[in-house]
Tab-separated table of C-alpha atoms in Angstrom:
chain	number	residue	atom	x	y	z
E	1	MET	CA	287.106	116.618	214.848
E	2	SER	CA	285.582	119.987	213.669
E	3	ASN	CA	286.242	122.274	216.702
E	4	THR	CA	289.438	121.960	217.747
E	5	PRO	CA	292.106	124.467	216.367
E	6	MET	CA	294.943	123.867	214.554
E	7	ALA	CA	297.409	125.993	216.314
E	8	ALA	CA	296.760	124.190	219.798
E	9	SER	CA	299.171	121.676	221.241
E	10	PRO	CA	298.152	117.708	220.560
E	11	LEU	CA	297.522	117.710	224.009
E	12	THR	CA	295.180	120.461	223.722
E	13	ARG	CA	293.895	119.367	220.504
E	14	ALA	CA	293.182	115.632	222.239
E	15	VAL	CA	291.168	117.555	225.476
E	16	LEU	CA	289.049	119.426	222.946
E	17	GLU	CA	288.273	116.303	220.596
E	18	ILE	CA	287.046	114.575	223.794
E	19	ASP	CA	285.241	117.341	225.244
E	20	GLU	CA	283.405	117.714	221.593
E	21	TYR	CA	282.920	114.055	221.899
E	22	ALA	CA	281.275	114.367	225.414
E	23	SER	CA	279.198	117.206	224.736
E	24	GLY	CA	277.610	115.337	221.925
E	25	LEU	CA	276.855	112.584	224.346
E	26	GLY	CA	274.640	114.879	226.298
E	27	TRP	CA	274.860	115.909	230.016
E	28	ASP	CA	274.347	113.305	233.042
E	29	GLN	CA	277.085	111.107	231.668
E	30	PRO	CA	278.901	108.789	233.751
E	31	ALA	CA	282.682	109.477	233.744
E	32	ARG	CA	284.898	108.161	230.912
E	33	LEU	CA	288.278	107.144	230.459
E	34	PHE	CA	290.470	107.685	227.556
E	35	ALA	CA	294.086	106.003	226.382
E	36	LEU	CA	295.966	108.970	224.364
E	37	VAL	CA	298.049	107.362	221.543
E	38	ASP	CA	300.570	108.977	219.226
E	39	THR	CA	298.628	108.922	216.039
E	40	ALA	CA	301.384	108.418	213.688
E	41	ARG	CA	303.003	105.153	215.588
E	42	LEU	CA	298.997	104.140	215.403
E	43	ARG	CA	298.913	104.264	211.930
E	44	VAL	CA	301.949	102.054	211.689
E	45	GLN	CA	302.046	99.711	214.479
E	46	GLU	CA	298.319	98.988	214.045
E	47	PRO	CA	296.540	99.768	210.459
E	48	ALA	CA	293.495	98.030	210.721
E	49	LEU	CA	292.832	100.133	214.025
E	50	ALA	CA	293.572	103.072	212.742
E	51	SER	CA	291.302	102.328	209.480
E	52	GLN	CA	288.486	101.453	211.858
E	53	LEU	CA	289.039	104.849	214.030
E	54	GLY	CA	288.836	106.863	210.346
E	55	LEU	CA	292.628	107.792	210.324
E	56	GLU	CA	294.232	106.069	207.244
E	57	ASN	CA	294.025	109.052	205.437
E	58	ALA	CA	294.399	111.969	208.004
E	59	GLN	CA	296.454	114.797	206.886
E	60	GLU	CA	298.181	115.356	210.224
E	61	SER	CA	301.516	113.580	210.555
E	62	SER	CA	301.913	114.077	214.379
E	63	GLY	CA	299.107	114.270	217.649
E	64	LEU	CA	297.283	111.880	219.509
E	65	THR	CA	294.403	109.993	219.163
E	66	PRO	CA	292.254	109.551	222.148
E	67	ILE	CA	290.737	105.798	222.341
E	68	GLU	CA	287.768	105.263	224.960
E	69	GLN	CA	288.262	102.656	227.077
E	70	ASP	CA	285.502	100.057	229.143
E	71	LYS	CA	282.983	101.786	231.295
E	72	ILE	CA	284.659	102.773	234.932
E	73	PRO	CA	282.808	100.326	237.453
E	74	ALA	CA	279.658	101.173	239.107
E	75	GLY	CA	280.101	102.263	242.765
E	76	LYS	CA	283.496	102.175	243.027
E	77	ALA	CA	285.423	105.867	243.893
E	78	LEU	CA	287.128	107.490	241.194
E	79	ASP	CA	290.059	107.983	242.718
E	80	GLU	CA	290.183	103.984	243.904
E	81	PHE	CA	289.304	103.254	240.455
E	82	LEU	CA	292.277	105.110	238.950
E	83	GLY	CA	294.829	103.257	241.579
E	84	THR	CA	294.385	100.141	239.579
E	85	ILE	CA	295.259	101.229	236.372
E	86	ALA	CA	298.654	100.471	234.353
E	87	TRP	CA	298.892	101.416	230.700
E	88	PRO	CA	300.999	99.616	228.276
E	89	ASP	CA	304.111	101.772	226.513
E	90	ALA	CA	302.263	102.366	223.645
E	91	VAL	CA	300.263	104.302	225.432
E	92	VAL	CA	301.651	107.937	225.802
E	93	GLY	CA	299.120	109.540	227.678
E	94	CYS	CA	295.296	108.964	229.483
E	95	ALA	CA	292.259	111.535	229.854
E	96	LEU	CA	289.388	111.388	231.655
E	97	THR	CA	286.069	113.068	231.383
E	98	VAL	CA	283.648	113.896	234.261
E	99	GLU	CA	280.554	115.762	235.582
E	100	ARG	CA	280.939	117.461	238.775
E	101	LEU	CA	279.144	120.409	240.678
E	102	MET	CA	280.709	123.082	241.460
E	103	LEU	CA	280.711	125.982	244.070
E	104	PRO	CA	282.037	129.680	243.129
E	105	PRO	CA	285.055	130.985	245.418
E	106	SER	CA	282.463	133.403	247.085
E	107	ALA	CA	280.581	130.245	248.680
E	108	GLU	CA	283.613	128.844	250.210
E	109	ALA	CA	282.949	130.874	253.389
E	110	SER	CA	279.495	129.560	253.847
E	111	VAL	CA	280.834	125.860	253.654
E	112	PRO	CA	279.563	124.179	256.957
E	113	GLN	CA	282.503	122.758	258.953
E	114	GLY	CA	282.537	119.010	259.844
E	115	LEU	CA	280.212	117.217	257.200
E	116	SER	CA	280.884	113.661	256.120
E	117	GLU	CA	281.499	113.462	252.362
E	118	ALA	CA	277.722	112.642	251.869
E	119	LYS	CA	276.229	115.342	253.550
E	120	LEU	CA	278.619	117.754	251.809
E	121	ALA	CA	277.758	116.376	248.930
E	122	LYS	CA	274.048	116.968	249.517
E	123	TRP	CA	274.527	120.626	251.140
E	124	VAL	CA	277.023	121.501	247.488
E	125	ALA	CA	273.978	119.812	245.361
E	126	GLU	CA	271.279	122.000	247.074
E	127	HIS	CA	273.468	125.265	247.020
E	128	PRO	CA	271.940	128.174	245.007
E	129	ASP	CA	274.887	129.007	243.335
E	130	ARG	CA	276.011	125.905	242.309
E	131	GLN	CA	277.009	124.867	238.598
E	132	GLU	CA	277.471	121.760	236.960
E	133	VAL	CA	280.382	121.624	235.006
E	134	ARG	CA	282.257	118.713	232.797
E	135	MET	CA	286.037	117.947	233.349
E	136	THR	CA	288.273	116.546	230.986
E	137	VAL	CA	291.726	116.347	232.065
E	138	ALA	CA	294.433	114.881	230.340
E	139	VAL	CA	298.009	113.976	231.077
E	140	LEU	CA	301.480	112.826	229.074
E	141	ARG	CA	303.842	110.304	230.760
E	142	ASP	CA	306.474	113.280	230.106
E	143	GLY	CA	304.303	115.486	232.766
E	144	ALA	CA	302.650	117.694	230.386
E	145	ARG	CA	298.857	118.249	231.318
E	146	ASP	CA	295.905	120.330	229.822
E	147	SER	CA	292.051	120.251	230.740
E	148	ALA	CA	289.129	121.731	229.758
E	149	LEU	CA	286.077	122.723	231.424
E	150	ARG	CA	282.396	123.563	229.965
E	151	LEU	CA	279.681	124.752	232.261
E	152	ARG	CA	276.008	123.446	231.783
E	153	GLU	CA	274.537	126.328	231.744
E	154	LYS	CA	277.264	127.823	229.128
E	155	ASP	CA	277.083	124.900	226.901
E	156	SER	CA	279.014	125.973	223.893
E	157	PRO	CA	281.950	125.004	222.139
E	158	THR	CA	283.131	128.798	222.065
E	159	GLU	CA	282.831	128.643	226.063
E	160	VAL	CA	284.950	126.050	226.772
E	161	LEU	CA	287.989	127.124	229.081
E	162	THR	CA	291.148	125.439	228.779
E	163	GLY	CA	294.375	125.270	230.806
E	164	GLY	CA	297.012	123.155	232.157
E	165	ASP	CA	296.003	123.963	235.809
E	166	LEU	CA	292.297	124.060	235.991
E	167	VAL	CA	292.002	120.590	237.323
E	168	PRO	CA	295.247	119.710	239.680
E	169	GLY	CA	294.391	117.004	241.827
E	170	LEU	CA	292.667	115.255	239.028
E	171	ALA	CA	296.019	115.802	236.803
E	172	GLU	CA	297.807	113.984	239.544
E	173	ALA	CA	295.365	111.353	240.029
E	174	LEU	CA	295.831	110.504	236.094
E	175	SER	CA	299.525	111.266	236.421
E	176	ALA	CA	299.844	108.407	239.022
E	177	THR	CA	298.403	105.763	236.282
E	178	PHE	CA	301.722	106.011	234.898
E	179	GLU	CA	304.232	105.297	237.558
E	180	GLU	CA	305.691	102.226	238.373
Protein backbone atom coordinates (compact mmCIF):
# COMPACT_ATOMS: atom_id res chain seq x y z
CA MET A 1 0.00 0.00 0.00
CA SER A 2 1.04 3.59 -0.41
CA ASN A 3 2.08 4.62 3.11
CA THR A 4 4.09 1.58 4.18
CA PRO A 5 7.80 2.28 4.57
CA MET A 6 9.96 0.16 2.28
CA ALA A 7 12.80 -0.13 4.81
CA ALA A 8 10.53 -1.77 7.39
CA SER A 9 10.42 -5.53 7.94
CA PRO A 10 7.81 -7.51 5.98
CA LEU A 11 5.80 -7.93 9.20
CA THR A 12 5.83 -4.20 9.94
CA ARG A 13 4.79 -3.47 6.36
CA ALA A 14 1.89 -5.94 6.68
CA VAL A 15 0.76 -4.34 9.96
CA LEU A 16 0.86 -0.87 8.43
CA GLU A 17 -0.95 -2.08 5.31
CA ILE A 18 -3.74 -3.51 7.47
CA ASP A 19 -3.84 -0.31 9.54
CA GLU A 20 -4.17 1.75 6.35
CA TYR A 21 -6.93 -0.55 5.08
CA ALA A 22 -8.82 -0.29 8.39
CA SER A 23 -8.36 3.47 8.38
CA GLY A 24 -10.01 3.64 4.98
CA LEU A 25 -13.09 1.92 6.41
CA GLY A 26 -13.47 4.57 9.11
CA TRP A 27 -14.02 4.20 12.82
CA ASP A 28 -16.60 2.20 14.77
CA GLN A 29 -15.83 -0.97 12.83
CA PRO A 30 -15.92 -4.55 14.09
CA ALA A 31 -12.71 -6.47 14.74
CA ARG A 32 -11.16 -7.95 11.60
CA LEU A 33 -8.95 -11.03 11.33
CA PHE A 34 -6.32 -11.57 8.64
CA ALA A 35 -4.22 -14.54 7.56
CA LEU A 36 -0.67 -13.60 6.58
CA VAL A 37 0.81 -15.57 3.71
CA ASP A 38 4.19 -15.47 2.03
CA THR A 39 3.67 -13.37 -1.10
CA ALA A 40 6.19 -15.22 -3.29
CA ARG A 41 4.73 -18.59 -2.30
CA LEU A 42 1.20 -17.29 -2.96
CA ARG A 43 2.17 -16.22 -6.49
CA VAL A 44 3.54 -19.69 -7.26
CA GLN A 45 0.93 -21.86 -5.52
CA GLU A 46 -2.20 -19.76 -6.07
CA PRO A 47 -1.66 -17.63 -9.20
CA ALA A 48 -5.38 -16.94 -9.68
CA LEU A 49 -5.71 -15.64 -6.11
CA ALA A 50 -2.49 -13.63 -6.48
CA SER A 51 -3.94 -12.09 -9.64
CA GLN A 52 -7.24 -11.35 -7.89
CA LEU A 53 -5.27 -9.57 -5.13
CA GLY A 54 -3.27 -7.59 -7.70
CA LEU A 55 0.02 -9.30 -6.84
CA GLU A 56 0.97 -10.80 -10.20
CA ASN A 57 3.15 -7.84 -11.17
CA ALA A 58 4.34 -6.83 -7.71
CA GLN A 59 8.03 -5.98 -7.76
CA GLU A 60 8.76 -7.13 -4.23
CA SER A 61 9.99 -10.72 -4.16
CA SER A 62 9.58 -11.18 -0.42
CA GLY A 63 6.85 -10.02 1.86
CA LEU A 64 3.60 -10.92 3.49
CA THR A 65 0.15 -10.62 2.00
CA PRO A 66 -2.74 -10.06 4.44
CA ILE A 67 -5.93 -11.89 3.49
CA GLU A 68 -9.04 -10.83 5.38
CA GLN A 69 -10.98 -13.71 6.89
CA ASP A 70 -14.70 -14.14 7.47
CA LYS A 71 -16.31 -11.80 9.95
CA ILE A 72 -15.83 -12.51 13.62
CA PRO A 73 -19.15 -13.75 15.01
CA ALA A 74 -21.08 -10.99 16.76
CA GLY A 75 -21.74 -11.60 20.43
CA LYS A 76 -18.81 -13.98 20.88
CA ALA A 77 -15.97 -12.82 23.13
CA LEU A 78 -12.80 -12.19 21.13
CA ASP A 79 -10.66 -14.46 23.32
CA GLU A 80 -13.20 -17.30 22.96
CA PHE A 81 -13.27 -16.83 19.19
CA LEU A 82 -9.47 -16.85 18.91
CA GLY A 83 -9.43 -20.11 20.88
CA THR A 84 -11.35 -21.79 18.04
CA ILE A 85 -8.90 -20.91 15.25
CA ALA A 86 -6.50 -23.34 13.60
CA TRP A 87 -4.46 -22.20 10.60
CA PRO A 88 -3.34 -24.32 7.63
CA ASP A 89 0.40 -24.64 7.01
CA ALA A 90 0.31 -22.08 4.16
CA VAL A 91 -0.53 -19.36 6.69
CA VAL A 92 2.73 -18.02 8.14
CA GLY A 93 1.10 -15.53 10.48
CA CYS A 94 -2.08 -13.72 11.41
CA ALA A 95 -3.21 -10.26 12.35
CA LEU A 96 -6.16 -8.67 14.06
CA THR A 97 -7.38 -5.11 14.02
CA VAL A 98 -9.70 -4.04 16.80
CA GLU A 99 -10.93 -0.78 18.33
CA ARG A 100 -10.89 -0.22 22.07
CA LEU A 101 -11.12 2.52 24.67
CA MET A 102 -7.91 3.28 26.55
CA LEU A 103 -7.11 5.29 29.63
CA PRO A 104 -3.80 7.01 30.22
CA PRO A 105 -1.56 5.46 32.90
CA SER A 106 -2.38 8.39 35.19
CA ALA A 107 -6.00 7.18 35.38
CA GLU A 108 -5.10 3.69 36.67
CA ALA A 109 -5.01 4.82 40.29
CA SER A 110 -8.63 6.00 40.10
CA VAL A 111 -10.10 2.74 38.75
CA PRO A 112 -12.75 1.56 41.24
CA GLN A 113 -12.05 -1.89 42.68
CA GLY A 114 -14.46 -4.81 42.50
CA LEU A 115 -16.37 -3.75 39.39
CA SER A 116 -17.81 -6.38 37.10
CA GLU A 117 -16.45 -6.45 33.56
CA ALA A 118 -19.57 -4.67 32.27
CA LYS A 119 -19.43 -1.97 34.95
CA LEU A 120 -15.71 -1.45 34.38
CA ALA A 121 -16.32 -1.03 30.63
CA LYS A 122 -19.05 1.52 31.39
CA TRP A 123 -16.75 3.37 33.80
CA VAL A 124 -13.97 3.54 31.18
CA ALA A 125 -16.44 4.67 28.47
CA GLU A 126 -17.56 7.54 30.69
CA HIS A 127 -14.07 8.58 31.87
CA PRO A 128 -13.17 12.10 30.64
CA ASP A 129 -9.58 11.05 29.72
CA ARG A 130 -10.56 8.01 27.66
CA GLN A 131 -9.17 7.69 24.16
CA GLU A 132 -10.37 5.57 21.29
CA VAL A 133 -7.61 3.52 19.71
CA ARG A 134 -7.39 1.11 16.80
CA MET A 135 -4.89 -1.66 17.45
CA THR A 136 -3.50 -3.81 14.67
CA VAL A 137 -1.46 -6.71 16.01
CA ALA A 138 0.31 -9.36 13.93
CA VAL A 139 2.30 -12.45 14.81
CA LEU A 140 4.22 -15.02 12.81
CA ARG A 141 4.57 -18.74 13.49
CA ASP A 142 8.24 -18.18 14.35
CA GLY A 143 7.26 -15.87 17.24
CA ALA A 144 7.91 -12.51 15.57
CA ARG A 145 5.31 -9.88 16.38
CA ASP A 146 4.52 -6.30 15.54
CA SER A 147 1.68 -3.88 16.11
CA ALA A 148 0.35 -0.47 15.17
CA LEU A 149 -1.72 1.88 17.33
CA ARG A 150 -3.76 4.73 15.93
CA LEU A 151 -5.62 7.17 18.19
CA ARG A 152 -8.92 8.44 16.87
CA GLU A 153 -8.03 11.99 17.88
CA LYS A 154 -4.78 11.77 15.88
CA ASP A 155 -6.11 9.83 12.90
CA SER A 156 -3.21 10.30 10.51
CA PRO A 157 -0.72 7.84 8.94
CA THR A 158 2.11 9.95 10.37
CA GLU A 159 0.74 9.51 13.91
CA VAL A 160 0.67 5.68 13.94
CA LEU A 161 2.83 4.16 16.67
CA THR A 162 4.48 0.82 15.85
CA GLY A 163 6.34 -1.71 17.95
CA GLY A 164 6.46 -5.37 18.85
CA ASP A 165 5.38 -5.07 22.47
CA LEU A 166 2.61 -2.47 22.36
CA VAL A 167 -0.25 -4.96 22.91
CA PRO A 168 1.39 -8.05 24.46
CA GLY A 169 -1.83 -9.74 25.61
CA LEU A 170 -3.38 -9.66 22.16
CA ALA A 171 -0.11 -10.80 20.57
CA GLU A 172 -0.05 -13.78 22.96
CA ALA A 173 -3.66 -14.65 22.09
CA LEU A 174 -2.86 -14.54 18.36
CA SER A 175 0.28 -16.63 18.86
CA ALA A 176 -1.81 -19.26 20.63
CA THR A 177 -3.77 -19.80 17.39
CA PHE A 178 -0.64 -21.48 15.98
CA GLU A 179 -0.12 -23.89 18.89
CA GLU A 180 -0.94 -27.52 18.31
